[in-house]
Structure formats: C-alpha cells, structure tokens
Amino acid sequence: MEGMEQWSHEAKQWLQRGIEYAQQIPPNQLYAAAAVLLITTLLLVIVRLFKRTKSNTIMLTGLTGSGKTVLFYQLRDGSSHQGTVTSMEPNEGTFILHSESSKKGKTKPVHLVDVPGHSRLRPKLDEFLPQAAGIVFVVDALEFLPNLRAVSEYLYDILTKASVVKRKVPVLICCNKTDKVTAHTKDFIRKQLEKEIEKLRASRSGISEADVANEFTLGVHGEVFSFSHCSNKVSIAESSGLTGDISQLEQFIREHVEP
C-alpha cells in the first residue's frame, strides 16, 4: 500500500513537470508538433488498412478448351483430374497452393476463380475483375492459330476494361499444353497476338464513342502495338496442366499474392 502511494506521488510529480514544460513551449511549435503526430498516426492507420485489404484473388480466364480448369485443379490439388473437366460455372476456391502445402510457417491462401470461357458466360468476368490482384489469360498453344482471332478479341476486351486499366491489374498470358510436340512457343504466340491486336485497334478505331464508353484506348497512337505499351504489366509464360508443369504460373501468383 505504501509502495502504491509512493508511485502515485511520483506520477503526479512527473505529470506536473510535463504540464509546466508544455506551457513553456510557444503555441505555434506545440500546434506543429500536434499536427505532425496526427498526420503520422493517420498514415500508419491507412498503411495498415491497405495491407489488410490487399486482394488475394487471381482470375483464370480464356477460351473454352484452353485448359483453365485443369490448371485450377493442379494449383489446388496437384492433379489434372485426367484432363476431362469442363466448367460451365465459375470454379472458385480459397486455398494454399498445393506445391506449398508442405511448407512450414505462414503461407497466404490464394482466392482462385476459374471463369468459364464460353462467350455467353463471360459477363461473369466483370463480377470478379474489381477484386482481382492478377489475371491469368490461358491460351491453348496446341490449337492457337485456328483460334487466333477469337483469342485476340477476348484479350483485347480484357486489356481495355476500366477495372483493369485504372487499377493496373497485371496480366499473365499463359500458353498451356506446351508439353505437346506441335505446340507453338510463347514467343510465337506473343508476336501473333500483338499483330492481331494491332488489326483490332485499326478496325475498332471507327466505332462511335458511345459504343466504347467503358473502354480505354489500347497501345500508343502512331506506333505498332506491343504489350509493353499497356499501362498494366503484361507478361507471357508456358505451362502444361496435364503434366503439372505450372511453375511459371505459380511464380506469377506469388508475385501478386504475397505469402
């Protein structure tokens, strides 16, 4: 009891000294110090909120038959499910990547959304884009040339969406089925896509502003289109859903969903 009284007495003395010291400081300096403290506190709160709400959503999209759903299962289970899966509804799940399931320590789960490639179901894409930390656009490297126009149009639409451009959502063009001997290389696919998108830019330049109110112009005016012109980062990689060769895909995911 005696110790508590002594502690209380000392605390009162320190408080009194603090008040006396504060009274000696000029008001303008006191206000400046208070303002600095307030701004610092607000910045710390904003940083913490930003970190807390950073998205862990990765979207898989592309034409039907490109192998998106097989890649989804490889990332989740480490299995291709014999490659016979076809999705007509979005496959969605939050999980630790299968390749990281045996790692010790904290690993951040990934929210993976596999959006069906059928043209009638693509509006589903717009539901998830505002929360996407990254987009994986899957291309069938085996049947690439017959589908070049359709692939390019779909990719063009994604790259000009306001929800992608404004937030600078990174896009990975994932050339799938590269385990096949007759599959095209990622460099060939990139060059052909750039050429086809350049044609689309020219053909769509005559569309009225009312028709493209929610889109952004793609590329640099007066220059031949290149993915390097996009405001968001566009990269290209190879994968094989059937054999489980998805290391480049996993690397992209972990670059944008930190463990």
Backbone as CSV, one residue per row, in Angstrom:
resi,resn,N_x,N_y,N_z,CA_x,CA_y,CA_z,C_x,C_y,C_z
1,MET,0.834,-1.208,0.000,0.000,0.000,0.000,0.864,1.252,0.000
2,GLU,1.937,1.179,0.810,2.847,2.319,0.903,3.553,2.535,-0.426
3,GLY,3.899,1.398,-1.127,4.554,1.491,-2.428,3.652,2.120,-3.467
4,MET,2.348,1.806,-3.420,1.396,2.376,-4.369,1.270,3.876,-4.184
5,GLU,1.255,4.321,-2.925,1.145,5.755,-2.641,2.364,6.505,-3.160
6,GLN,3.549,5.869,-2.991,4.784,6.495,-3.463,4.777,6.602,-4.992
7,TRP,4.319,5.517,-5.657,4.254,5.528,-7.124,3.284,6.597,-7.613
8,SER,2.138,6.732,-6.920,1.130,7.732,-7.290,1.680,9.142,-7.118
9,HIS,2.442,9.351,-6.052,3.028,10.666,-5.792,4.035,11.030,-6.879
10,GLU,4.898,10.061,-7.263,5.896,10.306,-8.302,5.220,10.580,-9.652
11,ALA,4.153,9.845,-9.939,3.435,10.039,-11.195,2.850,11.444,-11.275
12,LYS,2.302,11.927,-10.152,1.741,13.282,-10.114,2.822,14.329,-10.339
13,GLN,4.012,14.060,-9.773,5.118,14.998,-9.950,5.543,15.070,-11.428
14,TRP,5.645,13.903,-12.069,6.021,13.863,-13.486,4.963,14.537,-14.352
15,LEU,3.704,14.338,-14.029,2.623,14.964,-14.778,2.681,16.477,-14.653
16,GLN,2.948,16.951,-13.433,3.027,18.384,-13.200,4.194,19.001,-13.976
17,ARG,5.340,18.281,-13.979,6.510,18.767,-14.712,6.204,18.833,-16.219
18,GLY,5.471,17.798,-16.698,5.113,17.772,-18.118,4.236,18.946,-18.491
19,ILE,3.264,19.269,-17.639,2.371,20.401,-17.901,3.155,21.709,-17.907
20,GLU,4.063,21.867,-16.938,4.867,23.080,-16.859,5.760,23.232,-18.099
21,TYR,6.317,22.094,-18.561,7.183,22.141,-19.742,6.380,22.527,-20.979
22,ALA,5.191,21.956,-21.105,4.339,22.243,-22.261,3.936,23.707,-22.292
23,GLN,3.734,24.288,-21.101,3.332,25.693,-21.027,4.442,26.631,-21.476
24,GLN,5.706,26.138,-21.407,6.841,26.960,-21.803,7.060,26.945,-23.331
25,ILE,6.467,25.944,-24.008,6.645,25.834,-25.461,5.728,26.834,-26.153
26,PRO,6.250,27.591,-27.137,5.403,28.538,-27.882,4.235,27.808,-28.555
27,PRO,3.052,28.415,-28.561,1.861,27.757,-29.122,2.041,27.237,-30.549
28,ASN,2.740,28.037,-31.408,2.902,27.582,-32.805,3.703,26.294,-32.906
29,GLN,4.731,26.134,-32.054,5.515,24.902,-32.044,4.686,23.732,-31.518
30,LEU,3.862,24.011,-30.536,3.002,22.983,-29.948,1.992,22.478,-30.973
31,TYR,1.415,23.435,-31.719,0.439,23.060,-32.748,1.106,22.247,-33.862
32,ALA,2.326,22.675,-34.232,3.053,21.964,-35.291,3.362,20.524,-34.877
33,ALA,3.784,20.359,-33.631,4.091,19.013,-33.125,2.843,18.145,-33.102
34,ALA,1.704,18.744,-32.697,0.440,18.002,-32.662,0.008,17.595,-34.068
35,ALA,0.230,18.504,-35.028,-0.143,18.213,-36.419,0.698,17.067,-36.984
36,VAL,2.007,17.090,-36.710,2.897,16.022,-37.165,2.474,14.681,-36.571
37,LEU,2.148,14.689,-35.287,1.717,13.464,-34.609,0.422,12.929,-35.224
38,LEU,-0.510,13.845,-35.513,-1.804,13.444,-36.090,-1.623,12.851,-37.496
39,ILE,-0.812,13.532,-38.328,-0.582,13.064,-39.699,0.114,11.699,-39.696
40,THR,1.115,11.549,-38.830,1.828,10.274,-38.729,0.893,9.141,-38.331
41,THR,0.008,9.428,-37.363,-0.953,8.421,-36.914,-1.904,8.025,-38.049
42,LEU,-2.393,9.032,-38.792,-3.298,8.752,-39.912,-2.620,7.921,-40.996
43,LEU,-1.365,8.242,-41.315,-0.630,7.485,-42.330,-0.439,6.036,-41.910
44,LEU,-0.120,5.822,-40.631,0.048,4.456,-40.125,-1.254,3.665,-40.224
45,VAL,-2.366,4.328,-39.908,-3.677,3.672,-39.992,-4.004,3.308,-41.439
46,ILE,-3.733,4.242,-42.378,-4.011,3.993,-43.798,-3.171,2.836,-44.319
47,VAL,-1.875,2.804,-43.960,-0.988,1.725,-44.396,-1.476,0.378,-43.882
48,ARG,-1.892,0.342,-42.621,-2.382,-0.916,-42.033,-3.663,-1.377,-42.718
49,LEU,-4.546,-0.426,-43.016,-5.797,-0.784,-43.693,-5.518,-1.292,-45.096
50,PHE,-4.561,-0.649,-45.796,-4.211,-1.072,-47.155,-3.666,-2.489,-47.157
51,LYS,-2.776,-2.770,-46.221,-2.203,-4.112,-46.134,-3.276,-5.138,-45.825
52,ARG,-4.214,-4.755,-44.979,-5.249,-5.682,-44.541,-6.221,-6.013,-45.667
53,THR,-6.442,-5.052,-46.581,-7.454,-5.269,-47.615,-6.844,-5.631,-48.977
54,LYS,-5.552,-5.865,-49.043,-4.917,-6.203,-50.307,-5.485,-7.516,-50.827
55,SER,-5.893,-7.503,-52.073,-6.600,-8.651,-52.645,-5.692,-9.867,-52.791
56,ASN,-6.272,-11.038,-52.605,-5.563,-12.284,-52.866,-6.257,-13.073,-53.976
57,THR,-7.051,-12.364,-54.810,-7.828,-13.004,-55.867,-7.054,-13.042,-57.183
58,ILE,-6.911,-14.235,-57.738,-6.317,-14.437,-59.053,-7.385,-15.049,-59.953
59,MET,-7.548,-14.486,-61.141,-8.556,-14.968,-62.068,-7.929,-15.763,-63.197
60,LEU,-8.524,-16.903,-63.503,-8.150,-17.708,-64.665,-9.222,-17.506,-65.724
61,THR,-8.834,-17.091,-66.907,-9.810,-16.904,-67.969,-9.167,-17.239,-69.312
62,GLY,-9.975,-17.293,-70.360,-9.512,-17.682,-71.686,-10.627,-18.427,-72.408
63,LEU,-10.363,-18.834,-73.634,-11.388,-19.527,-74.409,-11.690,-20.906,-73.828
64,THR,-12.882,-21.418,-74.129,-13.246,-22.776,-73.759,-12.260,-23.760,-74.392
65,GLY,-11.801,-24.716,-73.600,-10.880,-25.729,-74.108,-9.414,-25.382,-73.961
66,SER,-9.114,-24.208,-73.395,-7.708,-23.810,-73.253,-7.017,-24.514,-72.088
67,GLY,-7.811,-25.098,-71.188,-7.214,-25.847,-70.069,-7.231,-25.110,-68.749
68,LYS,-8.086,-24.110,-68.621,-8.140,-23.316,-67.384,-8.484,-24.175,-66.166
69,THR,-9.509,-25.018,-66.322,-9.990,-25.792,-65.184,-8.977,-26.845,-64.753
70,VAL,-8.246,-27.415,-65.708,-7.175,-28.356,-65.368,-6.095,-27.637,-64.546
71,LEU,-5.754,-26.404,-64.949,-4.770,-25.620,-64.196,-5.288,-25.307,-62.795
72,PHE,-6.583,-25.025,-62.685,-7.203,-24.757,-61.379,-6.971,-25.937,-60.449
73,TYR,-7.241,-27.144,-60.935,-7.085,-28.338,-60.098,-5.624,-28.646,-59.809
74,GLN,-4.737,-28.364,-60.748,-3.315,-28.571,-60.486,-2.846,-27.650,-59.361
75,LEU,-3.286,-26.399,-59.402,-2.897,-25.443,-58.360,-3.473,-25.837,-57.008
76,ARG,-4.697,-26.355,-57.011,-5.369,-26.697,-55.758,-4.989,-28.074,-55.217
77,ASP,-4.987,-29.089,-56.107,-4.823,-30.476,-55.661,-3.535,-31.136,-56.125
78,GLY,-2.840,-30.525,-57.106,-1.684,-31.189,-57.673,-2.084,-32.308,-58.607
79,SER,-3.332,-32.257,-59.112,-3.851,-33.288,-60.003,-4.564,-32.638,-61.175
80,SER,-4.485,-33.269,-62.346,-5.146,-32.728,-63.533,-6.584,-33.205,-63.644
81,HIS,-7.001,-34.143,-62.760,-8.323,-34.773,-62.849,-8.510,-35.403,-64.221
82,GLN,-7.417,-35.996,-64.723,-7.392,-36.686,-66.020,-7.698,-35.766,-67.205
83,GLY,-7.789,-34.464,-66.954,-7.970,-33.518,-68.046,-9.324,-33.587,-68.709
84,THR,-10.316,-34.151,-68.024,-11.637,-34.310,-68.643,-12.644,-33.294,-68.114
85,VAL,-12.166,-32.340,-67.308,-13.087,-31.393,-66.676,-13.460,-30.256,-67.617
86,THR,-14.731,-29.878,-67.586,-15.223,-28.724,-68.344,-16.126,-27.929,-67.421
87,SER,-15.912,-26.626,-67.338,-16.697,-25.811,-66.408,-17.682,-24.929,-67.152
88,MET,-18.927,-24.928,-66.671,-19.948,-24.019,-67.192,-20.330,-22.994,-66.130
89,GLU,-19.837,-23.199,-64.919,-19.995,-22.245,-63.831,-18.607,-21.940,-63.291
90,PRO,-18.392,-20.737,-62.751,-17.062,-20.426,-62.216,-16.639,-21.406,-61.127
91,ASN,-15.435,-21.959,-61.264,-14.837,-22.715,-60.163,-14.172,-21.688,-59.265
92,GLU,-14.439,-21.753,-58.001,-13.920,-20.741,-57.081,-13.492,-21.407,-55.790
93,GLY,-12.342,-21.022,-55.284,-11.879,-21.585,-54.030,-10.765,-20.758,-53.427
94,THR,-10.640,-20.830,-52.108,-9.549,-20.167,-51.395,-8.719,-21.242,-50.727
95,PHE,-7.462,-21.348,-51.097,-6.635,-22.445,-50.607,-5.154,-22.088,-50.707
96,ILE,-4.338,-22.841,-49.983,-2.886,-22.741,-50.110,-2.492,-23.547,-51.340
97,LEU,-1.650,-23.006,-52.171,-1.212,-23.722,-53.368,-0.674,-25.097,-52.996
98,HIS,-1.021,-26.094,-53.797,-0.647,-27.476,-53.476,0.863,-27.617,-53.309
99,SER,1.632,-26.925,-54.146,3.096,-27.031,-54.072,3.665,-26.437,-52.789
100,GLU,2.852,-25.638,-52.079,3.316,-25.001,-50.840,2.693,-25.626,-49.596
101,SER,1.887,-26.660,-49.783,1.146,-27.232,-48.663,2.037,-27.862,-47.601
102,SER,3.247,-28.262,-47.991,4.149,-28.896,-47.016,5.142,-27.911,-46.405
103,LYS,5.076,-26.649,-46.838,5.997,-25.642,-46.304,5.644,-25.279,-44.865
104,LYS,6.670,-25.036,-44.082,6.461,-24.620,-42.702,6.297,-23.104,-42.636
105,GLY,5.609,-22.647,-41.607,5.391,-21.213,-41.442,4.128,-20.765,-42.131
106,LYS,3.891,-19.470,-42.063,2.661,-18.904,-42.613,2.745,-18.781,-44.140
107,THR,1.716,-19.239,-44.814,1.592,-19.103,-46.260,0.207,-18.564,-46.559
108,LYS,0.139,-17.462,-47.277,-1.149,-16.823,-47.530,-1.959,-17.623,-48.548
109,PRO,-3.210,-17.947,-48.231,-4.062,-18.648,-49.188,-4.356,-17.765,-50.402
110,VAL,-4.632,-18.409,-51.521,-4.976,-17.725,-52.761,-6.460,-17.935,-53.048
111,HIS,-7.151,-16.860,-53.417,-8.541,-16.972,-53.852,-8.511,-17.072,-55.373
112,LEU,-8.754,-18.277,-55.887,-8.641,-18.540,-57.315,-10.026,-18.686,-57.933
113,VAL,-10.248,-17.964,-59.020,-11.539,-18.006,-59.718,-11.296,-18.411,-61.166
114,ASP,-11.900,-19.518,-61.565,-11.816,-20.021,-62.937,-13.104,-19.624,-63.653
115,VAL,-13.008,-18.615,-64.531,-14.191,-18.094,-65.222,-14.415,-18.868,-66.522
116,PRO,-15.611,-19.404,-66.745,-15.892,-20.163,-67.972,-15.583,-19.349,-69.225
117,GLY,-15.069,-20.039,-70.256,-14.657,-19.342,-71.474,-15.750,-19.155,-72.501
118,HIS,-16.893,-19.788,-72.304,-17.973,-19.653,-73.284,-18.416,-18.205,-73.368
119,SER,-18.652,-17.712,-74.577,-18.955,-16.296,-74.788,-20.189,-15.832,-74.014
120,ARG,-21.175,-16.716,-73.836,-22.396,-16.323,-73.123,-22.148,-16.161,-71.620
121,LEU,-21.079,-16.763,-71.131,-20.807,-16.734,-69.698,-19.727,-15.723,-69.314
122,ARG,-19.162,-15.040,-70.292,-18.075,-14.104,-69.993,-18.476,-12.907,-69.145
123,PRO,-19.750,-12.477,-69.156,-20.122,-11.395,-68.235,-19.792,-11.697,-66.776
124,LYS,-19.624,-12.983,-66.441,-19.213,-13.361,-65.085,-17.870,-12.728,-64.733
125,LEU,-17.068,-12.487,-65.784,-15.746,-11.895,-65.596,-15.842,-10.561,-64.872
126,ASP,-16.824,-9.747,-65.269,-16.967,-8.404,-64.699,-17.307,-8.431,-63.214
127,GLU,-17.874,-9.523,-62.736,-18.209,-9.634,-61.314,-16.954,-9.724,-60.452
128,PHE,-15.903,-10.337,-60.994,-14.701,-10.595,-60.201,-13.550,-9.632,-60.479
129,LEU,-13.556,-8.975,-61.643,-12.431,-8.104,-62.011,-12.102,-7.026,-60.981
130,PRO,-13.114,-6.358,-60.365,-12.784,-5.292,-59.410,-11.972,-5.757,-58.206
131,GLN,-11.960,-7.060,-57.925,-11.207,-7.550,-56.766,-9.954,-8.332,-57.174
132,ALA,-9.642,-8.358,-58.471,-8.526,-9.177,-58.954,-7.169,-8.552,-58.639
133,ALA,-6.273,-9.360,-58.085,-4.881,-8.944,-57.893,-4.053,-9.296,-59.118
134,GLY,-4.577,-10.189,-59.945,-3.891,-10.593,-61.163,-4.822,-11.408,-62.039
135,ILE,-4.567,-11.397,-63.356,-5.373,-12.146,-64.317,-4.461,-13.089,-65.089
136,VAL,-4.845,-14.358,-65.126,-4.133,-15.346,-65.935,-5.001,-15.652,-67.144
137,PHE,-4.540,-15.236,-68.327,-5.276,-15.460,-69.571,-4.680,-16.692,-70.237
138,VAL,-5.432,-17.792,-70.221,-4.908,-19.075,-70.691,-5.153,-19.238,-72.194
139,VAL,-4.093,-19.599,-72.907,-4.145,-19.804,-74.359,-3.768,-21.246,-74.664
140,ASP,-4.535,-21.892,-75.535,-4.226,-23.247,-75.997,-3.093,-23.145,-77.027
141,ALA,-1.876,-23.519,-76.619,-0.718,-23.397,-77.510,-0.751,-24.419,-78.639
142,LEU,-1.578,-25.445,-78.483,-1.674,-26.501,-79.497,-2.601,-26.089,-80.643
143,GLU,-3.742,-25.515,-80.284,-4.735,-25.087,-81.285,-4.789,-23.561,-81.367
144,PHE,-3.625,-22.937,-81.311,-3.569,-21.480,-81.227,-4.007,-20.783,-82.513
145,LEU,-3.437,-21.171,-83.642,-3.699,-20.443,-84.901,-5.165,-20.473,-85.326
146,PRO,-5.862,-21.615,-85.256,-7.283,-21.604,-85.633,-8.132,-20.689,-84.759
147,ASN,-7.669,-20.430,-83.539,-8.427,-19.599,-82.595,-7.837,-18.216,-82.401
148,LEU,-6.860,-17.851,-83.252,-6.131,-16.594,-83.065,-7.050,-15.382,-82.973
149,ARG,-8.002,-15.272,-83.879,-8.884,-14.101,-83.895,-9.721,-14.029,-82.617
150,ALA,-10.316,-15.153,-82.236,-11.168,-15.181,-81.046,-10.372,-14.902,-79.777
151,VAL,-9.176,-15.485,-79.696,-8.305,-15.256,-78.533,-7.939,-13.774,-78.436
152,SER,-7.559,-13.186,-79.571,-7.136,-11.781,-79.591,-8.276,-10.845,-79.199
153,GLU,-9.479,-11.122,-79.691,-10.636,-10.280,-79.359,-10.949,-10.327,-77.867
154,TYR,-10.887,-11.523,-77.294,-11.170,-11.670,-75.859,-10.104,-10.956,-75.025
155,LEU,-8.842,-11.135,-75.407,-7.747,-10.475,-74.684,-7.834,-8.959,-74.840
156,TYR,-8.164,-8.496,-76.041,-8.336,-7.059,-76.289,-9.394,-6.483,-75.357
157,ASP,-10.515,-7.185,-75.224,-11.600,-6.711,-74.356,-11.143,-6.593,-72.905
158,ILE,-10.357,-7.548,-72.448,-9.865,-7.515,-71.067,-8.904,-6.350,-70.860
159,LEU,-7.993,-6.173,-71.800,-6.955,-5.142,-71.651,-7.491,-3.721,-71.771
160,THR,-8.723,-3.572,-72.279,-9.303,-2.230,-72.399,-10.400,-1.969,-71.365
161,LYS,-10.613,-2.888,-70.452,-11.629,-2.685,-69.418,-11.135,-1.674,-68.376
162,ALA,-12.027,-0.792,-67.970,-11.662,0.242,-66.993,-11.180,-0.376,-65.685
163,SER,-11.814,-1.476,-65.262,-11.454,-2.110,-63.989,-10.055,-2.715,-64.031
164,VAL,-9.531,-2.959,-65.229,-8.173,-3.484,-65.386,-7.172,-2.347,-65.560
165,VAL,-7.517,-1.379,-66.418,-6.592,-0.287,-66.739,-6.380,0.647,-65.546
166,LYS,-7.463,1.064,-64.918,-7.355,2.024,-63.810,-6.570,1.452,-62.635
167,ARG,-6.766,0.173,-62.355,-6.075,-0.452,-61.220,-4.749,-1.094,-61.625
168,LYS,-4.443,-1.018,-62.933,-3.203,-1.590,-63.460,-3.035,-3.047,-63.034
169,VAL,-4.073,-3.828,-63.261,-4.057,-5.241,-62.871,-3.088,-5.995,-63.787
170,PRO,-2.097,-6.689,-63.239,-1.141,-7.427,-64.073,-1.815,-8.613,-64.768
171,VAL,-1.394,-8.874,-65.998,-1.958,-9.963,-66.793,-0.839,-10.912,-67.220
172,LEU,-1.065,-12.205,-67.001,-0.142,-13.226,-67.476,-0.818,-13.987,-68.616
173,ILE,-0.203,-13.962,-69.801,-0.683,-14.783,-70.916,-0.022,-16.143,-70.750
174,CYS,-0.808,-17.128,-70.367,-0.287,-18.452,-70.027,-0.515,-19.406,-71.192
175,CYS,0.560,-19.744,-71.899,0.481,-20.645,-73.052,0.466,-22.079,-72.545
176,ASN,-0.698,-22.692,-72.569,-0.891,-24.020,-71.978,-0.729,-25.130,-73.018
177,LYS,-0.530,-26.346,-72.527,-0.361,-27.556,-73.355,0.959,-27.566,-74.116
178,THR,1.977,-26.935,-73.550,3.279,-26.862,-74.233,4.057,-28.169,-74.148
179,ASP,3.494,-29.180,-73.474,4.141,-30.488,-73.437,4.007,-31.208,-74.779
180,LYS,3.069,-30.758,-75.612,2.860,-31.374,-76.920,3.918,-30.898,-77.921
181,VAL,4.378,-31.811,-78.762,5.456,-31.516,-79.713,5.062,-30.419,-80.702
182,THR,3.792,-30.405,-81.104,3.348,-29.445,-82.127,2.830,-28.127,-81.522
183,ALA,2.992,-27.958,-80.227,2.544,-26.711,-79.587,3.428,-25.545,-80.014
184,HIS,2.820,-24.371,-80.141,3.575,-23.168,-80.505,4.310,-22.607,-79.291
185,THR,5.437,-21.960,-79.538,6.225,-21.377,-78.451,5.570,-20.086,-77.953
186,LYS,5.933,-19.675,-76.770,5.361,-18.447,-76.208,5.773,-17.214,-77.008
187,ASP,6.987,-17.217,-77.587,7.441,-16.077,-78.383,6.618,-15.945,-79.662
188,PHE,6.325,-17.074,-80.299,5.492,-17.060,-81.493,4.097,-16.557,-81.164
189,ILE,3.544,-17.055,-80.065,2.192,-16.662,-79.647,2.137,-15.172,-79.330
190,ARG,3.142,-14.676,-78.635,3.173,-13.243,-78.304,3.168,-12.382,-79.562
191,LYS,4.038,-12.714,-80.517,4.138,-11.926,-81.753,2.834,-11.950,-82.545
192,GLN,2.205,-13.120,-82.632,0.959,-13.232,-83.386,-0.175,-12.458,-82.703
193,LEU,-0.210,-12.498,-81.381,-1.240,-11.750,-80.645,-1.060,-10.249,-80.832
194,GLU,0.175,-9.790,-80.788,0.433,-8.358,-80.984,0.000,-7.912,-82.381
195,LYS,0.279,-8.733,-83.394,-0.124,-8.401,-84.762,-1.646,-8.347,-84.896
196,GLU,-2.314,-9.327,-84.284,-3.774,-9.393,-84.411,-4.446,-8.263,-83.625
197,ILE,-3.906,-7.935,-82.466,-4.467,-6.836,-81.676,-4.252,-5.505,-82.398
198,GLU,-3.151,-5.380,-83.114,-2.914,-4.170,-83.915,-4.008,-4.031,-84.980
199,LYS,-4.413,-5.144,-85.591,-5.505,-5.120,-86.573,-6.820,-4.713,-85.906
200,LEU,-7.041,-5.221,-84.704,-8.270,-4.884,-83.975,-8.308,-3.406,-83.614
201,ARG,-7.151,-2.861,-83.249,-7.087,-1.419,-82.934,-7.539,-0.596,-84.138
202,ALA,-7.080,-0.992,-85.315,-7.417,-0.244,-86.538,-8.894,-0.384,-86.876
203,SER,-9.434,-1.601,-86.739,-10.829,-1.840,-87.108,-11.798,-1.218,-86.116
204,ARG,-11.381,-1.100,-84.855,-12.279,-0.564,-83.835,-12.147,0.944,-83.652
205,SER,-11.199,1.542,-84.331,-10.999,2.988,-84.165,-12.156,3.790,-84.729
206,GLY,-12.957,3.184,-85.616,-14.083,3.896,-86.209,-15.369,3.775,-85.434
207,ILE,-15.340,2.970,-84.347,-16.556,2.796,-83.544,-16.859,4.090,-82.792
208,SER,-18.133,4.426,-82.675,-18.511,5.675,-82.003,-18.132,5.636,-80.532
209,GLU,-17.931,6.809,-79.951,-17.561,6.904,-78.543,-18.626,6.297,-77.641
210,ALA,-19.881,6.370,-78.055,-20.965,5.816,-77.244,-20.837,4.303,-77.092
211,ASP,-20.248,3.658,-78.100,-20.110,2.199,-78.061,-18.941,1.747,-77.196
212,VAL,-18.005,2.623,-76.929,-16.824,2.240,-76.161,-16.679,3.116,-74.914
213,ALA,-17.800,3.506,-74.354,-17.782,4.430,-73.218,-17.044,3.855,-72.013
214,ASN,-17.068,2.534,-71.861,-16.449,1.914,-70.690,-15.087,1.318,-71.002
215,GLU,-14.527,1.621,-72.173,-13.242,1.066,-72.560,-12.167,2.141,-72.621
216,PHE,-10.918,1.684,-72.601,-9.775,2.574,-72.753,-9.082,2.262,-74.067
217,THR,-8.405,3.246,-74.629,-7.657,3.039,-75.866,-6.432,2.192,-75.569
218,LEU,-6.163,1.246,-76.434,-5.047,0.329,-76.225,-3.856,0.741,-77.078
219,GLY,-2.667,0.711,-76.480,-1.441,0.999,-77.219,-1.098,2.474,-77.290
220,VAL,-0.103,2.780,-78.103,0.404,4.147,-78.284,0.037,4.626,-79.681
221,HIS,-0.561,5.797,-79.751,-1.002,6.343,-81.043,0.185,6.519,-81.989
222,GLY,0.019,6.009,-83.203,1.059,6.168,-84.217,2.139,5.108,-84.186
223,GLU,2.052,4.165,-83.227,3.050,3.100,-83.134,2.370,1.738,-83.238
224,VAL,3.092,0.766,-83.810,2.577,-0.600,-83.909,2.446,-1.177,-82.508
225,PHE,1.331,-1.863,-82.250,1.034,-2.328,-80.901,2.070,-3.317,-80.365
226,SER,2.384,-3.127,-79.089,3.219,-4.056,-78.338,2.649,-4.147,-76.923
227,PHE,2.742,-5.312,-76.303,2.226,-5.463,-74.945,2.934,-4.535,-73.962
228,SER,4.140,-4.117,-74.319,4.879,-3.197,-73.450,4.223,-1.816,-73.401
229,HIS,3.301,-1.536,-74.334,2.596,-0.249,-74.336,1.456,-0.207,-73.312
230,CYS,1.045,-1.347,-72.805,-0.093,-1.395,-71.869,0.271,-0.713,-70.556
231,SER,-0.701,-0.049,-69.954,-0.453,0.631,-68.683,-0.244,-0.374,-67.559
232,ASN,-0.843,-1.534,-67.688,-0.609,-2.602,-66.712,0.433,-3.570,-67.288
233,LYS,1.121,-4.285,-66.415,2.171,-5.198,-66.866,1.546,-6.437,-67.506
234,VAL,1.992,-6.765,-68.724,1.544,-7.973,-69.418,2.774,-8.851,-69.661
235,SER,2.757,-10.049,-69.109,3.870,-10.979,-69.284,3.359,-12.267,-69.912
236,ILE,4.267,-13.128,-70.317,3.879,-14.364,-71.001,4.681,-15.533,-70.454
237,ALA,4.028,-16.686,-70.336,4.677,-17.857,-69.748,4.140,-19.120,-70.403
238,GLU,4.770,-20.257,-70.095,4.337,-21.553,-70.613,3.927,-22.459,-69.466
239,SER,3.019,-23.381,-69.778,2.583,-24.331,-68.759,2.045,-25.591,-69.427
240,SER,1.890,-26.633,-68.612,1.228,-27.852,-69.060,0.386,-28.368,-67.903
241,GLY,-0.920,-28.186,-68.020,-1.809,-28.630,-66.956,-1.787,-30.129,-66.773
242,LEU,-1.646,-30.882,-67.856,-1.686,-32.346,-67.765,-0.462,-32.920,-67.063
243,THR,0.714,-32.345,-67.331,1.939,-32.881,-66.715,2.267,-32.202,-65.380
244,GLY,1.553,-31.131,-65.063,1.809,-30.435,-63.798,2.943,-29.435,-63.865
245,ASP,3.382,-29.090,-65.068,4.446,-28.094,-65.229,3.820,-26.700,-65.159
246,ILE,3.687,-26.191,-63.941,2.989,-24.914,-63.735,3.819,-23.944,-62.892
247,SER,5.138,-24.132,-62.879,5.998,-23.316,-62.006,5.946,-21.829,-62.359
248,GLN,5.886,-21.502,-63.664,5.836,-20.094,-64.063,4.512,-19.454,-63.662
249,LEU,3.447,-20.244,-63.720,2.137,-19.768,-63.281,2.135,-19.511,-61.779
250,GLU,2.708,-20.430,-61.020,2.783,-20.258,-59.566,3.634,-19.047,-59.195
251,GLN,4.708,-18.824,-59.944,5.567,-17.667,-59.679,4.785,-16.365,-59.864
252,PHE,3.986,-16.288,-60.929,3.157,-15.096,-61.166,2.178,-14.878,-60.005
253,ILE,1.557,-15.946,-59.555,0.591,-15.830,-58.461,1.269,-15.312,-57.214
254,ARG,2.434,-15.853,-56.900,3.114,-15.438,-55.668,3.706,-14.035,-55.768
255,GLU,3.934,-13.551,-56.963,4.402,-12.163,-57.123,3.306,-11.178,-56.737
256,HIS,2.068,-11.601,-56.909,0.939,-10.675,-56.700,0.042,-11.051,-55.528
257,VAL,0.252,-12.228,-54.972,-0.378,-12.606,-53.703,0.753,-13.038,-52.784
258,GLU,1.257,-12.102,-52.016,2.438,-12.365,-51.200,2.125,-13.409,-50.133
259,PRO,3.090,-14.365,-49.910,2.859,-15.415,-48.916,2.825,-14.867,-47.500
